CSV table of C-alpha atoms in Angstrom, one decimal:
chain,number,residue,atom,x,y,z
A,1,MET,CA,21.4,16.3,11.2
A,2,LYS,CA,23.7,15.1,8.5
A,3,ARG,CA,20.9,12.9,7.2
A,4,ARG,CA,18.6,15.8,7.2
A,5,SER,CA,20.9,18.0,5.2
A,6,PHE,CA,21.4,15.1,2.8
A,7,PHE,CA,17.6,14.8,2.3
A,8,ASN,CA,17.3,18.5,1.9
A,9,ALA,CA,20.1,18.5,-0.7
A,10,ALA,CA,18.4,15.7,-2.5
A,11,ALA,CA,15.1,17.4,-2.5
A,12,ILE,CA,16.6,20.7,-3.6
A,13,SER,CA,18.4,18.9,-6.5
A,14,VAL,CA,15.0,17.5,-7.6
A,15,LEU,CA,13.5,20.9,-7.3
A,16,GLY,CA,16.5,22.4,-9.1
A,17,ALA,CA,15.9,20.1,-12.0
A,18,SER,CA,12.4,21.5,-12.5
A,19,LEU,CA,13.8,25.0,-12.0
A,20,LEU,CA,16.3,24.5,-14.8
A,21,SER,CA,13.6,23.1,-17.0
A,22,ASN,CA,11.5,26.2,-16.6
A,23,LYS,CA,14.4,28.3,-17.9
A,24,ALA,CA,14.8,26.1,-21.0
A,25,VAL,CA,13.4,27.5,-24.2
A,26,SER,CA,10.3,25.8,-25.3
A,27,GLN,CA,10.3,24.2,-28.8
A,28,SER,CA,6.6,23.9,-29.5
A,29,THR,CA,4.5,26.7,-30.9
A,30,GLY,CA,0.9,25.8,-29.9
A,31,LYS,CA,-1.7,28.5,-29.0
A,32,VAL,CA,-0.9,28.1,-25.3
A,33,ASP,CA,2.8,28.3,-26.0
A,34,VAL,CA,2.3,31.5,-27.8
A,35,ARG,CA,0.4,32.9,-24.9
A,36,LEU,CA,3.1,31.8,-22.5
A,37,LYS,CA,5.6,33.6,-24.6
A,38,GLU,CA,3.5,36.8,-24.4
A,39,LEU,CA,3.5,36.4,-20.6
A,40,ASN,CA,7.3,35.8,-20.7
A,41,ILE,CA,7.0,32.4,-19.2
A,42,ASP,CA,9.1,29.4,-20.4
A,43,VAL,CA,7.7,26.0,-19.5
A,44,LYS,CA,9.4,22.8,-20.4
A,45,ALA,CA,7.9,19.4,-19.6
A,46,ALA,CA,9.0,18.5,-16.1
A,47,GLU,CA,11.1,15.5,-15.3
A,48,ALA,CA,9.8,12.8,-13.0
A,49,PRO,CA,10.6,13.3,-9.3
A,50,VAL,CA,13.3,11.1,-7.8
A,51,ALA,CA,11.2,10.1,-4.7
A,52,ALA,CA,8.4,7.8,-3.7
A,53,TYR,CA,5.8,9.6,-5.9
A,54,VAL,CA,5.2,10.7,-9.4
A,55,GLY,CA,4.7,14.2,-10.8
A,56,TRP,CA,1.3,13.5,-12.2
A,57,ARG,CA,-1.1,10.7,-12.9
A,58,LYS,CA,-3.6,10.5,-15.8
A,59,VAL,CA,-6.8,8.6,-15.6
A,60,GLY,CA,-9.2,8.9,-18.5
A,61,ASN,CA,-9.0,12.6,-19.5
A,62,MET,CA,-8.1,13.8,-16.0
A,63,VAL,CA,-4.6,14.8,-15.0
A,64,TYR,CA,-3.8,14.8,-11.3
A,65,ILE,CA,-0.7,16.8,-10.4
A,66,ALA,CA,1.4,16.3,-7.3
A,67,GLY,CA,1.8,19.3,-4.9
A,68,GLN,CA,4.2,21.7,-6.5
A,69,VAL,CA,6.7,23.9,-4.6
A,70,PRO,CA,7.5,27.6,-5.2
A,71,ALA,CA,10.8,27.0,-7.0
A,72,GLY,CA,11.6,30.3,-8.8
A,73,PRO,CA,14.7,31.6,-10.6
A,74,ASP,CA,16.4,32.2,-7.2
A,75,GLY,CA,15.5,28.8,-5.8
A,76,LEU,CA,12.9,27.8,-3.3
A,77,VAL,CA,10.8,30.5,-1.7
A,78,LEU,CA,10.9,29.7,2.1
A,79,GLY,CA,8.9,31.6,4.8
A,80,LYS,CA,5.8,32.0,6.7
A,81,LEU,CA,3.0,34.4,5.8
A,82,GLY,CA,2.1,36.7,8.6
A,83,GLU,CA,5.5,36.3,10.1
A,84,ASN,CA,8.3,37.0,7.7
A,85,MET,CA,6.5,37.4,4.3
A,86,THR,CA,4.0,39.7,2.8
A,87,THR,CA,0.9,38.7,0.9
A,88,ASP,CA,2.4,40.1,-2.3
A,89,GLU,CA,5.5,37.9,-1.8
A,90,GLY,CA,3.3,34.9,-1.2
A,91,TYR,CA,1.4,35.7,-4.4
A,92,ALA,CA,4.6,35.7,-6.4
A,93,ALA,CA,5.6,32.4,-4.8
A,94,ALA,CA,2.2,30.9,-5.6
A,95,ARG,CA,2.7,31.9,-9.2
A,96,TYR,CA,6.0,29.9,-9.2
A,97,CYS,CA,4.0,26.9,-8.0
A,98,GLY,CA,1.6,27.5,-10.9
A,99,ILE,CA,4.5,27.6,-13.4
A,100,ASN,CA,5.8,24.3,-11.9
A,101,LEU,CA,2.3,22.8,-12.2
A,102,LEU,CA,2.4,23.8,-15.9
A,103,GLY,CA,5.7,21.9,-16.3
A,104,GLN,CA,4.0,18.8,-15.0
A,105,LEU,CA,0.9,19.3,-17.0
A,106,LYS,CA,3.0,19.8,-20.2
A,107,SER,CA,4.7,16.5,-19.5
A,108,ALA,CA,1.3,14.8,-18.9
A,109,CYS,CA,0.1,16.2,-22.3
A,110,GLY,CA,3.1,14.9,-24.2
A,111,GLY,CA,4.4,18.5,-24.6
A,112,ASP,CA,1.2,19.9,-26.1
A,113,LEU,CA,-0.6,22.3,-23.7
A,114,ASP,CA,-3.3,23.0,-26.3
A,115,LEU,CA,-4.8,19.6,-25.2
A,116,VAL,CA,-5.8,21.3,-21.9
A,117,LYS,CA,-9.6,21.7,-21.7
A,118,GLN,CA,-10.0,23.2,-18.2
A,119,CYS,CA,-8.6,23.4,-14.8
A,120,VAL,CA,-10.9,21.4,-12.6
A,121,GLN,CA,-9.5,21.8,-9.1
A,122,ILE,CA,-6.8,23.7,-7.2
A,123,GLN,CA,-5.8,23.2,-3.6
A,124,GLY,CA,-3.4,25.8,-2.3
A,125,LEU,CA,-1.7,25.4,1.1
A,126,VAL,CA,-0.1,28.5,2.7
A,127,ASN,CA,2.4,28.3,5.4
A,128,SER,CA,0.8,30.8,7.8
A,129,SER,CA,1.1,32.3,11.3
A,130,ASP,CA,-1.9,31.6,13.5
A,131,ASP,CA,-3.5,35.0,12.8
A,132,TYR,CA,-2.8,35.2,9.0
A,133,THR,CA,-6.1,35.3,7.0
A,134,GLU,CA,-5.2,36.1,3.4
A,135,GLN,CA,-4.5,32.6,2.1
A,136,HIS,CA,-7.0,33.2,-0.7
A,137,LEU,CA,-5.0,36.3,-1.9
A,138,VAL,CA,-1.8,34.3,-1.9
A,139,ILE,CA,-3.3,31.4,-4.0
A,140,ASN,CA,-4.6,34.0,-6.5
A,141,GLY,CA,-1.0,33.9,-7.7
A,142,THR,CA,-1.7,30.4,-9.1
A,143,SER,CA,-5.3,31.0,-10.2
A,144,GLU,CA,-4.6,34.3,-12.0
A,145,LEU,CA,-1.7,32.7,-13.9
A,146,PHE,CA,-4.1,30.0,-15.2
A,147,GLN,CA,-6.7,32.6,-15.9
A,148,ASP,CA,-4.2,34.7,-17.9
A,149,ILE,CA,-3.3,31.6,-20.0
A,150,TRP,CA,-6.7,30.0,-20.6
A,151,GLY,CA,-9.3,32.6,-19.6
A,152,GLU,CA,-12.4,31.3,-17.8
A,153,PRO,CA,-11.5,27.6,-18.3
A,154,GLY,CA,-8.3,28.2,-16.4
A,155,LEU,CA,-10.4,29.0,-13.3
A,156,ALA,CA,-10.8,26.0,-10.9
A,157,ALA,CA,-13.0,24.9,-8.1
A,158,ARG,CA,-10.5,26.1,-5.6
A,159,ALA,CA,-9.6,25.8,-1.9
A,160,ALA,CA,-7.0,28.0,-0.2
A,161,ILE,CA,-6.1,27.0,3.3
A,162,GLY,CA,-3.5,27.8,5.9
A,163,THR,CA,-1.1,25.4,7.6
A,164,ASN,CA,1.5,25.8,10.4
A,165,SER,CA,4.3,24.1,8.4
A,166,LEU,CA,5.2,22.8,5.0
A,167,PRO,CA,8.1,20.6,3.6
A,168,LEU,CA,11.5,22.2,3.6
A,169,GLY,CA,10.0,25.4,5.0
A,170,ILE,CA,8.4,26.4,1.7
A,171,CYS,CA,5.8,29.2,2.0
A,172,CYS,CA,3.2,27.5,-0.2
A,173,GLU,CA,2.3,24.4,-2.0
A,174,VAL,CA,-0.3,24.0,-4.8
A,175,LEU,CA,-2.0,20.8,-6.2
A,176,ALA,CA,-4.2,20.8,-9.3
A,177,VAL,CA,-6.4,18.6,-11.4
A,178,PHE,CA,-6.9,19.4,-15.1
A,179,GLU,CA,-9.2,18.0,-17.8
A,180,VAL,CA,-7.4,17.3,-21.1
A,181,ALA,CA,-8.5,16.2,-24.5
B,1,MET,CA,6.7,4.8,24.7
B,2,LEU,CA,4.3,4.7,21.8
B,3,ARG,CA,7.1,4.0,19.4
B,4,GLY,CA,7.7,0.9,21.5
B,5,SER,CA,4.1,-0.1,21.2
B,6,CYS,CA,4.2,0.4,17.4
B,7,ARG,CA,7.2,-2.0,17.3
B,8,ILE,CA,5.5,-4.5,19.5
B,9,ARG,CA,2.4,-4.3,17.4
B,10,GLY,CA,4.6,-4.8,14.3
B,11,CYS,CA,6.1,-7.9,15.9
B,12,ILE,CA,2.7,-9.2,16.8
B,13,ILE,CA,1.5,-8.8,13.2
B,14,ILE,CA,4.7,-10.5,11.9
B,15,ARG,CA,4.4,-13.3,14.5
B,16,ARG,CA,0.8,-13.7,13.8
B,17,ALA,CA,1.6,-13.9,10.1
B,18,ILE,CA,4.2,-16.5,10.7
B,19,LEU,CA,1.8,-18.5,12.8
B,20,THR,CA,-0.9,-18.2,10.1
B,21,THR,CA,1.5,-19.3,7.4
B,22,ALA,CA,2.6,-22.2,9.5
B,23,LEU,CA,-1.0,-23.1,10.3
B,24,ALA,CA,-1.9,-22.8,6.6
B,25,SER,CA,0.9,-25.1,5.6
B,26,ILE,CA,-0.1,-27.6,8.2
B,27,ILE,CA,-3.7,-27.4,7.1
B,28,SER,CA,-2.8,-27.7,3.4
B,29,ALA,CA,-0.5,-30.6,4.3
B,30,CYS,CA,-3.5,-32.3,6.1
B,31,GLY,CA,-5.7,-31.5,3.1
B,32,LYS,CA,-3.2,-33.1,0.8
B,33,SER,CA,-2.9,-36.3,2.7
B,34,ASP,CA,-6.8,-36.3,2.9
B,35,ASP,CA,-7.0,-35.8,-0.8
B,36,THR,CA,-4.6,-38.5,-1.7
B,37,THR,CA,-5.8,-41.1,0.7
B,38,VAL,CA,-9.5,-40.5,1.2
B,39,THR,CA,-11.1,-38.3,-1.3
B,40,PRO,CA,-8.8,-37.8,-4.3
B,41,THR,CA,-11.4,-36.3,-6.5
B,42,GLU,CA,-12.4,-33.5,-4.1
B,43,THR,CA,-10.7,-30.1,-4.8
B,44,PRO,CA,-9.1,-28.5,-1.8
B,45,PRO,CA,-10.6,-25.2,-0.6
B,46,THR,CA,-8.9,-22.4,-2.5
B,47,PRO,CA,-7.5,-19.7,-0.2
B,48,SER,CA,-7.7,-16.1,-1.5
B,49,ASN,CA,-4.3,-16.1,-3.3
B,50,GLY,CA,-4.3,-13.1,-5.5
B,51,LYS,CA,-1.0,-11.5,-6.5
B,52,ILE,CA,-1.4,-8.6,-4.1
B,53,ASN,CA,-2.5,-10.9,-1.2
B,54,ALA,CA,0.6,-13.0,-1.8
B,55,LYS,CA,2.7,-9.8,-1.8
B,56,LEU,CA,1.2,-8.7,1.5
B,57,SER,CA,1.8,-12.0,3.2
B,58,GLU,CA,5.4,-12.0,1.8
B,59,MET,CA,5.7,-8.6,3.5
B,60,GLY,CA,4.3,-10.1,6.7
B,61,ILE,CA,1.2,-7.8,6.6
B,62,GLU,CA,-2.2,-8.9,7.6
B,63,LEU,CA,-4.8,-6.3,6.7
B,64,PRO,CA,-7.1,-5.3,9.5
B,65,GLU,CA,-10.8,-5.1,9.0
B,66,ALA,CA,-11.8,-1.9,7.3
B,67,LYS,CA,-12.7,0.6,10.0
B,68,MET,CA,-16.1,2.1,10.2
B,69,ALA,CA,-16.3,5.9,9.7
B,70,LEU,CA,-15.8,7.8,13.0
B,71,ALA,CA,-18.3,10.5,12.1
B,72,THR,CA,-20.9,11.5,9.4
B,73,TYR,CA,-19.1,10.2,6.3
B,74,THR,CA,-18.4,7.0,4.4
B,75,PRO,CA,-15.0,5.4,4.5
B,76,TRP,CA,-14.9,5.2,0.7
B,77,ARG,CA,-16.8,6.1,-2.4
B,78,LYS,CA,-16.6,4.6,-5.8
B,79,ILE,CA,-17.4,6.4,-9.0
B,80,GLY,CA,-16.8,4.7,-12.4
B,81,ASN,CA,-13.3,3.1,-12.0
B,82,MET,CA,-12.2,5.6,-9.3
B,83,VAL,CA,-12.2,4.9,-5.5
B,84,TYR,CA,-11.9,7.8,-3.2
B,85,ILE,CA,-10.8,6.8,0.3
B,86,ALA,CA,-11.5,8.9,3.4
B,87,GLY,CA,-8.7,10.1,5.5
B,88,GLN,CA,-7.2,7.3,7.6
B,89,ALA,CA,-5.2,7.6,10.8
B,90,ALA,CA,-3.7,4.8,12.8
B,91,GLY,CA,-4.4,6.2,16.3
B,92,ASN,CA,-0.9,7.3,17.3
B,93,LYS,CA,-1.6,10.4,19.2
B,94,GLY,CA,0.9,13.2,19.4
B,95,VAL,CA,2.8,15.9,17.5
B,96,ILE,CA,5.6,15.1,15.1
B,97,GLY,CA,8.7,17.2,15.8
B,98,LYS,CA,7.8,17.0,19.6
B,99,LYS,CA,6.6,13.5,20.7
B,100,TYR,CA,7.8,11.7,17.5
B,101,ASN,CA,10.8,12.2,15.2
B,102,THR,CA,10.7,11.9,11.4
B,103,GLN,CA,11.5,8.2,11.5
B,104,GLN,CA,8.7,7.4,13.9
B,105,GLY,CA,6.4,9.6,11.8
B,106,HIS,CA,7.4,7.5,8.8
B,107,ALA,CA,6.3,4.4,10.6
B,108,ILE,CA,3.0,6.1,11.7
B,109,ALA,CA,2.3,7.1,8.0
B,110,ARG,CA,2.9,3.5,7.0
B,111,GLU,CA,0.3,2.3,9.5
B,112,ALA,CA,-2.2,4.8,8.1
B,113,ALA,CA,-1.4,3.5,4.6
B,114,ILE,CA,-2.2,0.0,5.8
B,115,LEU,CA,-5.6,1.2,6.9
B,116,VAL,CA,-6.1,2.9,3.5
B,117,LEU,CA,-5.4,-0.5,1.9
B,118,SER,CA,-8.0,-2.1,4.1
B,119,GLN,CA,-10.6,0.3,2.9
B,120,LEU,CA,-9.5,-0.1,-0.7
B,121,LYS,CA,-9.8,-3.9,-0.3
B,122,ALA,CA,-13.4,-3.4,0.9
B,123,ALA,CA,-14.1,-1.1,-2.1
B,124,CYS,CA,-12.7,-3.8,-4.5
B,125,ASP,CA,-14.9,-6.5,-3.0
B,126,GLY,CA,-11.9,-8.2,-1.4
B,127,ASP,CA,-9.8,-8.4,-4.6
B,128,LEU,CA,-6.8,-6.1,-4.5
B,129,ASP,CA,-5.6,-7.4,-7.9
B,130,ARG,CA,-8.3,-5.1,-9.4
B,131,VAL,CA,-6.2,-2.1,-8.4
B,132,GLU,CA,-4.7,-0.4,-11.5
B,133,GLN,CA,-2.9,2.5,-10.0
B,134,CYS,CA,-2.7,4.9,-7.1
B,135,ILE,CA,-3.7,8.3,-8.5
B,136,GLN,CA,-3.5,10.8,-5.7
B,137,LEU,CA,-2.2,10.7,-2.1
B,138,GLN,CA,-2.4,13.5,0.4
B,139,GLY,CA,-0.6,13.1,3.7
B,140,ILE,CA,-1.4,15.5,6.5
B,141,VAL,CA,1.3,15.6,9.2
B,142,ARG,CA,0.4,17.0,12.6
B,143,CYS,CA,3.6,18.8,13.5
B,144,THR,CA,5.3,21.6,15.4
B,145,ASN,CA,5.6,25.0,13.6
B,146,ASP,CA,9.2,24.5,12.8
B,147,PHE,CA,9.0,20.9,11.5
B,148,THR,CA,9.9,20.8,7.8
B,149,GLU,CA,10.2,17.0,6.9
B,150,GLN,CA,6.5,16.3,6.1
B,151,HIS,CA,7.6,14.8,2.8
B,152,LEU,CA,9.9,12.3,4.6
B,153,VAL,CA,7.1,11.3,7.0
B,154,ILE,CA,4.7,10.7,4.1
B,155,ASN,CA,7.3,8.6,2.3
B,156,GLY,CA,6.1,6.0,4.9
B,157,ALA,CA,2.8,5.8,3.1
B,158,SER,CA,4.2,6.2,-0.5
B,159,GLU,CA,6.9,3.6,0.0
B,160,PHE,CA,4.3,1.2,1.4
B,161,PHE,CA,2.1,1.5,-1.7
B,162,GLN,CA,5.2,1.2,-3.9
B,163,ASP,CA,6.2,-2.0,-2.1
B,164,VAL,CA,2.7,-3.5,-2.6
B,165,PHE,CA,1.9,-2.3,-6.1
B,166,GLY,CA,5.2,-1.5,-7.6
B,167,ASP,CA,5.5,1.7,-9.6
B,168,SER,CA,1.8,1.9,-10.2
B,169,GLY,CA,1.5,2.4,-6.4
B,170,LEU,CA,3.2,5.8,-6.7
B,171,ALA,CA,0.8,8.7,-6.7
B,172,ALA,CA,0.7,12.4,-7.5
B,173,ARG,CA,1.3,13.3,-4.0
B,174,ALA,CA,1.1,16.2,-1.5
B,175,ALA,CA,2.7,16.2,1.9
B,176,VAL,CA,1.6,19.0,4.2
B,177,GLY,CA,1.7,20.0,7.8
B,178,THR,CA,-1.1,21.0,10.2
B,179,ASN,CA,-1.2,22.1,13.8
B,180,SER,CA,-4.0,19.8,14.7
B,181,LEU,CA,-5.9,16.6,13.6
B,182,PRO,CA,-9.1,14.8,14.8
B,183,MET,CA,-8.6,12.8,17.9
B,184,GLY,CA,-5.1,14.1,18.3
B,185,ASP,CA,-3.7,11.7,15.6
B,186,ALA,CA,-0.2,12.4,14.4
B,187,CYS,CA,-0.8,11.7,10.7
B,188,GLU,CA,-3.7,11.3,8.3
B,189,VAL,CA,-3.5,9.8,4.8
B,190,ILE,CA,-6.1,10.4,2.0
B,191,ALA,CA,-5.9,8.5,-1.3
B,192,THR,CA,-7.6,8.0,-4.6
B,193,PHE,CA,-7.1,4.8,-6.7
B,194,GLU,CA,-8.1,3.6,-10.2
B,195,ILE,CA,-9.4,0.1,-10.3
B,196,THR,CA,-10.8,-2.2,-13.0
């Protein structure tokens, strides 16, 4: 139990770091940064996770981003759709996942989000009760964020799926692959 | 019960590895004496001694033969310098959070990662030194509805690849839960690697 709370604390501190970075004011002024400002979203390049994985991997012009959690201004959004959360709340949480994906992507692009060509793939996992069937509407929270930023190229070949449980009790987790210049 | 058998299997692997190393040193010793006394010009047979093979034997790991696909799919696909490996599971049946705890889940995820490595070796024509980096790792944990330590379970796979390949073994990772997996397995690991 002690160990568990230690791990949770460690994980949350990692997540907290990415949270803080989202609050920080962005320095660069590329086209995408201007658009993010219009959308009132601050994205700073994410720091590397302190665990047995990396936030992103680049191979050729493809960037693979690790599953991102719904860390928002009030911390992690925990819950289960169809049990103690509405689809709208899930949508808002998936948007936080999207913002955290942007932080990783920015780091992979050396700070310049204008290098992004298109979003290739999104996988969204939704912590769901057995009878919940609106995973696709939850993951729209991520997809529509990217669409707002990049237009059609922000849309991905997407899969939205339900699961009975996610790490730390988070309500959703989103992974993405981008093509960059 | 199964945890015990995991341990036993681990011991067998380690014991086997010790025996193999002992045998290899005996054989090489015999080879040497042959070389010096009878046929000094003949080069001794070279064992596969890549860096990663050496690392694996140092870790006491003997990779099993790459498993055939269990259904209508291929165990791996190569495209350009990317290798996509099908989901691997080590055959520990049960639910994490009920039959197994996090620590046991960690060991089970590590076993699945060893199977991923076997497939990767087959995809690299036997030469794991060709592996550049692990790109993506998805770990699916069969768990109870209230289990929330999937990330700690999948560390079993991530830490294994880190032990074998160093920091290039770390992947962009996702750890998720599920209520059910094929054949009742407790954990499944899917990975993508870049090779030369």
